[in-house]
Amino acid sequence: MSNSESKPAPGTAEQMINAGWYTELSPMWPGQGLTLKMKEVLYKSRSDFQDVCVFESESMGTVLLLDGVIQCTDRDEFSYQEMIAHIPMCSLERPAKKVLVVGGGDGGVLRELARYPHVEEIHMAEIDKMVPEVSKRFFPEMAVGFSDPRVTLHICDGIKFVEDAPADSYDLIVVDSSDPVGPAEVLFEKPFFEALHRAVRPGGIVCTQAESLWLHLDIIKALATMCSQVFVGGSVSYATTTIPTYPSGQIGMMVCAKASSAQPGGGEAGGAEGAGAPLDPRTPRQPEPGALPALGVGELQYYSHEVHTAAFALPVFAKKALAGCLTFQ
């Protein structure tokens, strides 16, 4: 092979890496790509499920890639981890005691859930054992959640774990998945959400990663419509957070509350909104969590009750597109 033939094609991610830059390219955001200047590739391997890469960037600190897609960076990870954990936790009418995380192998959501002293059990179902291993090595400030004695890590198929869980097992289930391509695709399908609905208790919440308003409105609309069919008598809401290294700088979460006793399929008394009223997650009900000195976890950096309520305010174009799909607008 000649030297010209062995060189990476112009404009490809391989060429950018060789030039000291990484560009995140995906059919999920066609025609654009976030580019970060690299200092050093720290780790690169192939697990049983995906490519796993860690590099040190000039502007965002250490970066984790799964199948070439940015999962987290040192600088901005808290804006996602705090919001996907604390919005549902603080929305619950009674404090959560038993919580499940599906995915989230970097440990960031575990760290945030560990802030709550009333939580008795935290389970994680993560399919790829390499992700927690890599996170513990390169992202110790996130992976510290694995050190909490209340945490049990299950390396398994998350869907099967949820399907096998006893009915009404969890106060909260957080699905911290990657985009709906590859191994995470099934985490956006109706059978999985039906299993989630069965596994969460009446009045409990399922909160899932739900993509970007700027790029994936069709996916969000389809997901919200499907969730409304599953969480009958409950509520379906969409909240947002800003994060510089996710495509378009914004990502959302679907917050689905299971019906309580006075609603179809429920099993406990109605809440503060009145008997039988679906839970409105726009109202925080639990105190903001504090630092966790035992694990070296500091004060919150993004989430507050004020930010909580504001996260559900949608821009006009999104409100119009999602009209009829969400419980509260």
Short mmCIF file of C-alpha atoms in Angstrom, two decimals:
data_model
loop_
_atom_site.label_atom_id
_atom_site.label_comp_id
_atom_site.label_asym_id
_atom_site.label_seq_id
_atom_site.Cartn_x
_atom_site.Cartn_y
_atom_site.Cartn_z
CA MET A 1 0.00 0.00 0.00
CA SER A 2 1.39 3.41 -0.95
CA ASN A 3 1.73 6.27 1.53
CA SER A 4 -1.12 8.13 -0.14
CA GLU A 5 -3.39 5.09 0.16
CA SER A 6 -2.60 4.59 3.86
CA LYS A 7 -3.48 8.15 4.86
CA PRO A 8 -6.94 8.72 6.36
CA ALA A 9 -9.47 10.39 4.07
CA PRO A 10 -9.76 14.18 4.39
CA GLY A 11 -12.42 15.31 6.82
CA THR A 12 -12.79 11.95 8.59
CA ALA A 13 -12.62 11.50 12.36
CA GLU A 14 -9.44 9.47 11.89
CA GLN A 15 -7.75 12.35 10.10
CA MET A 16 -8.87 14.80 12.79
CA ILE A 17 -7.45 12.58 15.54
CA ASN A 18 -4.15 12.40 13.68
CA ALA A 19 -4.19 16.17 13.47
CA GLY A 20 -4.77 16.44 17.22
CA TRP A 21 -8.53 16.99 17.13
CA TYR A 22 -11.57 14.78 17.62
CA THR A 23 -14.84 15.43 15.77
CA GLU A 24 -17.97 13.63 16.93
CA LEU A 25 -19.90 12.48 13.85
CA SER A 26 -23.17 10.53 13.84
CA PRO A 27 -26.30 10.04 11.71
CA MET A 28 -28.18 11.23 14.82
CA TRP A 29 -26.93 14.78 14.07
CA PRO A 30 -26.23 14.88 10.31
CA GLY A 31 -24.23 17.72 8.86
CA GLN A 32 -22.58 18.81 12.09
CA GLY A 33 -20.05 17.62 14.65
CA LEU A 34 -18.53 18.92 17.86
CA THR A 35 -14.73 19.17 17.64
CA LEU A 36 -12.42 19.07 20.65
CA LYS A 37 -8.67 19.57 20.67
CA MET A 38 -6.95 16.50 22.07
CA LYS A 39 -3.92 16.36 24.34
CA GLU A 40 -3.57 12.60 24.66
CA VAL A 41 -5.49 9.37 24.09
CA LEU A 42 -5.56 7.70 27.51
CA TYR A 43 -7.43 4.51 26.71
CA LYS A 44 -8.85 2.76 23.65
CA SER A 45 -10.39 -0.70 23.51
CA ARG A 46 -13.32 -2.71 22.23
CA SER A 47 -15.73 -4.26 24.74
CA ASP A 48 -18.23 -6.99 23.95
CA PHE A 49 -20.68 -4.28 22.92
CA GLN A 50 -18.95 -1.10 21.76
CA ASP A 51 -15.77 0.89 21.22
CA VAL A 52 -14.59 2.56 24.42
CA CYS A 53 -12.17 5.50 24.29
CA VAL A 54 -10.92 8.03 26.83
CA PHE A 55 -8.86 11.08 25.90
CA GLU A 56 -7.61 14.21 27.58
CA SER A 57 -8.91 17.34 25.88
CA GLU A 58 -7.56 20.87 26.04
CA SER A 59 -10.84 22.56 27.02
CA MET A 60 -13.14 19.97 28.65
CA GLY A 61 -10.77 17.78 30.65
CA THR A 62 -11.06 14.00 30.34
CA VAL A 63 -13.61 12.77 27.79
CA LEU A 64 -15.36 9.38 27.53
CA LEU A 65 -16.47 8.14 24.10
CA LEU A 66 -18.69 5.11 23.43
CA ASP A 67 -18.80 4.14 19.77
CA GLY A 68 -17.33 7.55 19.01
CA VAL A 69 -20.08 9.49 20.83
CA ILE A 70 -19.25 11.77 23.77
CA GLN A 71 -20.81 10.41 26.98
CA CYS A 72 -19.27 12.73 29.55
CA THR A 73 -16.47 15.18 30.18
CA ASP A 74 -14.90 16.44 33.41
CA ARG A 75 -16.03 20.00 32.85
CA ASP A 76 -19.77 19.67 32.19
CA GLU A 77 -20.92 16.21 33.29
CA PHE A 78 -22.66 17.56 36.41
CA SER A 79 -25.25 19.47 34.39
CA TYR A 80 -26.63 16.19 33.05
CA GLN A 81 -26.06 13.90 36.06
CA GLU A 82 -27.62 16.29 38.57
CA MET A 83 -30.70 17.02 36.48
CA ILE A 84 -31.58 13.45 35.47
CA ALA A 85 -31.25 12.37 39.11
CA HIS A 86 -32.63 15.27 41.14
CA ILE A 87 -35.60 16.29 39.00
CA PRO A 88 -37.35 12.95 39.55
CA MET A 89 -36.06 12.47 43.10
CA CYS A 90 -37.32 15.87 44.21
CA SER A 91 -40.63 15.46 42.35
CA LEU A 92 -41.70 12.41 44.38
CA GLU A 93 -44.39 12.94 46.99
CA ARG A 94 -42.62 10.70 49.47
CA PRO A 95 -38.84 10.20 49.75
CA ALA A 96 -37.44 7.37 47.65
CA LYS A 97 -36.05 4.35 49.48
CA LYS A 98 -35.28 2.01 46.59
CA VAL A 99 -33.93 3.25 43.25
CA LEU A 100 -32.80 1.54 40.05
CA VAL A 101 -30.42 2.96 37.42
CA VAL A 102 -30.43 1.29 34.00
CA GLY A 103 -27.20 2.07 32.16
CA GLY A 104 -25.22 4.97 33.57
CA GLY A 105 -22.05 2.91 33.92
CA ASP A 106 -19.90 6.02 34.38
CA GLY A 107 -21.35 6.29 37.91
CA GLY A 108 -22.44 9.92 37.76
CA VAL A 109 -26.11 9.24 38.49
CA LEU A 110 -25.11 6.94 41.36
CA ARG A 111 -23.07 9.76 42.85
CA GLU A 112 -26.07 12.08 42.76
CA LEU A 113 -28.49 9.51 44.21
CA ALA A 114 -26.04 8.79 47.03
CA ARG A 115 -26.61 12.35 48.30
CA TYR A 116 -30.01 11.27 49.74
CA PRO A 117 -29.71 9.78 53.25
CA HIS A 118 -33.21 8.28 53.13
CA VAL A 119 -32.34 6.00 50.19
CA GLU A 120 -31.82 2.43 51.40
CA GLU A 121 -30.99 0.58 48.17
CA ILE A 122 -29.55 1.69 44.83
CA HIS A 123 -29.34 -0.92 42.08
CA MET A 124 -27.59 -0.47 38.74
CA ALA A 125 -28.17 -2.70 35.71
CA GLU A 126 -25.32 -2.01 33.26
CA ILE A 127 -24.72 -4.27 30.27
CA ASP A 128 -21.08 -3.37 29.61
CA LYS A 129 -18.66 -4.16 32.45
CA MET A 130 -15.90 -2.17 30.73
CA VAL A 131 -17.68 1.16 31.28
CA PRO A 132 -17.64 1.09 35.12
CA GLU A 133 -14.07 -0.23 35.06
CA VAL A 134 -12.90 2.59 32.79
CA SER A 135 -14.84 5.21 34.74
CA LYS A 136 -13.31 4.13 38.05
CA ARG A 137 -9.88 4.50 36.50
CA PHE A 138 -10.26 7.77 34.58
CA PHE A 139 -13.28 9.53 36.15
CA PRO A 140 -12.90 8.93 39.90
CA GLU A 141 -15.02 11.96 40.84
CA MET A 142 -17.99 10.44 38.98
CA ALA A 143 -17.33 6.80 39.78
CA VAL A 144 -17.23 7.54 43.51
CA GLY A 145 -20.89 6.53 43.58
CA PHE A 146 -19.87 2.91 43.17
CA SER A 147 -18.23 3.14 46.61
CA ASP A 148 -21.52 3.81 48.39
CA PRO A 149 -22.45 0.72 50.45
CA ARG A 150 -26.09 1.01 49.36
CA VAL A 151 -25.12 0.45 45.70
CA THR A 152 -25.35 -2.98 44.06
CA LEU A 153 -23.95 -3.23 40.53
CA HIS A 154 -25.49 -5.86 38.24
CA ILE A 155 -23.61 -6.50 35.00
CA CYS A 156 -26.51 -7.74 32.91
CA ASP A 157 -29.08 -6.96 30.25
CA GLY A 158 -30.97 -3.99 31.71
CA ILE A 159 -34.20 -4.91 29.94
CA LYS A 160 -34.23 -8.43 31.37
CA PHE A 161 -33.35 -7.06 34.82
CA VAL A 162 -36.38 -4.76 34.71
CA GLU A 163 -38.61 -7.51 33.32
CA ASP A 164 -37.55 -9.86 36.14
CA ALA A 165 -38.03 -7.27 38.90
CA PRO A 166 -41.07 -7.80 41.15
CA ALA A 167 -43.99 -5.49 40.39
CA ASP A 168 -43.98 -2.12 42.18
CA SER A 169 -40.35 -2.65 43.28
CA TYR A 170 -38.85 0.81 42.93
CA ASP A 171 -39.73 4.35 43.93
CA LEU A 172 -37.69 5.67 41.01
CA ILE A 173 -36.08 4.19 37.91
CA VAL A 174 -33.55 6.32 36.01
CA VAL A 175 -32.67 5.14 32.50
CA ASP A 176 -29.32 6.76 31.68
CA SER A 177 -28.96 5.45 28.14
CA SER A 178 -26.97 6.53 25.12
CA ASP A 179 -28.71 7.46 21.85
CA PRO A 180 -31.25 5.05 20.29
CA VAL A 181 -28.73 3.38 17.98
CA GLY A 182 -26.76 0.19 18.55
CA PRO A 183 -27.12 -1.55 21.94
CA ALA A 184 -29.31 1.25 23.40
CA GLU A 185 -31.96 1.19 20.65
CA VAL A 186 -34.25 -1.22 22.52
CA LEU A 187 -34.29 1.12 25.53
CA PHE A 188 -36.56 3.46 23.56
CA GLU A 189 -39.18 0.85 22.60
CA LYS A 190 -42.64 0.20 24.08
CA PRO A 191 -42.02 -3.29 25.60
CA PHE A 192 -39.23 -1.85 27.74
CA PHE A 193 -41.41 1.01 28.95
CA GLU A 194 -44.18 -1.43 29.80
CA ALA A 195 -41.66 -3.34 31.92
CA LEU A 196 -40.54 -0.08 33.58
CA HIS A 197 -44.17 0.81 34.36
CA ARG A 198 -44.69 -2.57 35.99
CA ALA A 199 -41.48 -2.34 38.05
CA VAL A 200 -42.06 1.14 39.50
CA ARG A 201 -44.51 1.57 42.39
CA PRO A 202 -47.80 3.51 42.10
CA GLY A 203 -46.94 7.18 42.44
CA GLY A 204 -43.32 6.44 41.50
CA ILE A 205 -41.38 7.91 38.59
CA VAL A 206 -39.50 6.63 35.57
CA CYS A 207 -37.03 9.19 34.17
CA THR A 208 -35.23 8.50 30.89
CA GLN A 209 -32.73 10.29 28.68
CA ALA A 210 -34.84 11.81 25.90
CA GLU A 211 -32.65 13.52 23.30
CA SER A 212 -32.45 17.08 21.97
CA LEU A 213 -35.26 19.47 21.01
CA TRP A 214 -33.07 20.92 18.26
CA LEU A 215 -32.27 17.60 16.59
CA HIS A 216 -34.78 14.95 17.61
CA LEU A 217 -38.26 16.45 17.93
CA ASP A 218 -39.75 13.53 15.99
CA ILE A 219 -38.11 11.03 18.37
CA ILE A 220 -39.26 13.02 21.42
CA LYS A 221 -42.82 13.26 20.09
CA ALA A 222 -42.97 9.53 19.36
CA LEU A 223 -41.49 8.73 22.79
CA ALA A 224 -43.93 11.02 24.62
CA THR A 225 -46.89 9.56 22.71
CA MET A 226 -45.81 6.01 23.54
CA CYS A 227 -45.23 6.89 27.20
CA SER A 228 -48.76 8.35 27.42
CA GLN A 229 -50.11 5.00 26.23
CA VAL A 230 -48.13 3.16 28.91
CA PHE A 231 -48.48 5.52 31.90
CA VAL A 232 -52.28 5.69 31.72
CA GLY A 233 -53.70 7.83 34.52
CA GLY A 234 -50.26 9.12 35.40
CA SER A 235 -48.30 11.93 33.77
CA VAL A 236 -45.71 12.37 31.03
CA SER A 237 -43.45 15.44 31.01
CA TYR A 238 -40.29 16.61 29.27
CA ALA A 239 -37.55 18.60 31.02
CA THR A 240 -34.33 20.02 29.61
CA THR A 241 -30.80 20.82 30.67
CA THR A 242 -27.92 22.57 28.93
CA ILE A 243 -24.61 20.79 28.40
CA PRO A 244 -21.94 22.10 26.01
CA THR A 245 -20.56 18.77 24.80
CA TYR A 246 -23.86 17.10 23.89
CA PRO A 247 -25.17 17.68 20.35
CA SER A 248 -26.78 21.14 20.09
CA GLY A 249 -25.80 21.91 23.70
CA GLN A 250 -29.15 20.72 25.08
CA ILE A 251 -30.58 17.37 26.14
CA GLY A 252 -33.85 16.38 27.73
CA MET A 253 -35.39 13.75 29.93
CA MET A 254 -38.85 12.19 29.87
CA VAL A 255 -40.34 12.20 33.37
CA CYS A 256 -43.16 9.64 33.64
CA ALA A 257 -45.17 9.28 36.85
CA LYS A 258 -47.16 6.10 37.46
CA ALA A 259 -50.80 6.51 38.45
CA SER A 260 -51.68 6.41 42.14
CA SER A 261 -54.61 4.54 43.73
CA ALA A 262 -57.43 6.84 42.65
CA GLN A 263 -56.23 6.58 39.06
CA PRO A 264 -56.42 3.62 36.65
CA GLY A 265 -54.07 0.85 37.73
CA GLY A 266 -52.87 2.67 40.84
CA GLY A 267 -52.39 1.47 44.38
CA GLU A 268 -51.97 4.34 46.83
CA ALA A 269 -53.72 7.52 47.88
CA GLY A 270 -53.78 10.59 45.70
CA GLY A 271 -51.23 13.30 46.42
CA ALA A 272 -50.97 17.00 47.02
CA GLU A 273 -52.61 17.88 43.70
CA GLY A 274 -55.81 16.23 44.97
CA ALA A 275 -57.18 12.71 45.06
CA GLY A 276 -56.65 11.03 41.72
CA ALA A 277 -54.74 13.91 40.14
CA PRO A 278 -51.63 12.86 38.17
CA LEU A 279 -48.35 13.88 39.76
CA ASP A 280 -47.02 17.15 38.34
CA PRO A 281 -43.20 16.91 38.32
CA ARG A 282 -42.81 20.63 37.71
CA THR A 283 -43.23 21.11 41.47
CA PRO A 284 -40.26 20.00 43.62
CA ARG A 285 -41.49 18.36 46.84
CA GLN A 286 -38.31 17.00 48.44
CA PRO A 287 -35.46 19.16 49.80
CA GLU A 288 -32.46 19.88 47.62
CA PRO A 289 -29.76 17.35 48.50
CA GLY A 290 -26.49 18.55 49.96
CA ALA A 291 -22.86 17.49 49.89
CA LEU A 292 -21.73 13.97 50.80
CA PRO A 293 -18.44 14.39 52.68
CA ALA A 294 -18.08 10.64 53.27
CA LEU A 295 -17.50 10.15 49.53
CA GLY A 296 -15.86 13.50 48.89
CA VAL A 297 -18.90 14.79 46.98
CA GLY A 298 -19.30 18.58 47.13
CA GLU A 299 -22.33 20.85 46.89
CA LEU A 300 -24.60 20.87 43.84
CA GLN A 301 -23.31 22.85 40.86
CA TYR A 302 -26.35 22.99 38.56
CA TYR A 303 -29.59 21.74 40.09
CA SER A 304 -31.78 23.85 42.36
CA HIS A 305 -35.52 24.00 42.94
CA GLU A 306 -35.62 27.13 40.79
CA VAL A 307 -33.83 25.35 37.94
CA HIS A 308 -36.09 22.33 38.47
CA THR A 309 -39.27 24.26 37.72
CA ALA A 310 -37.71 26.19 34.84
CA ALA A 311 -36.53 22.97 33.17
CA PHE A 312 -40.10 22.13 32.14
CA ALA A 313 -40.69 25.46 30.35
CA LEU A 314 -40.48 24.65 26.64
CA PRO A 315 -39.67 27.08 23.82
CA VAL A 316 -42.60 27.91 21.56
CA PHE A 317 -41.54 25.69 18.64
CA ALA A 318 -41.19 22.65 20.93
CA LYS A 319 -44.43 23.36 22.77
CA LYS A 320 -46.29 23.44 19.47
CA ALA A 321 -44.64 20.27 18.19
CA LEU A 322 -45.38 18.35 21.41
CA ALA A 323 -48.93 19.66 21.87
CA GLY A 324 -51.18 16.80 22.94
CA CYS A 325 -48.25 14.51 23.81
CA LEU A 326 -47.44 15.85 27.28
CA THR A 327 -49.71 15.95 30.36
CA PHE A 328 -48.88 19.49 31.44
CA GLN A 329 -48.30 22.37 28.99
#
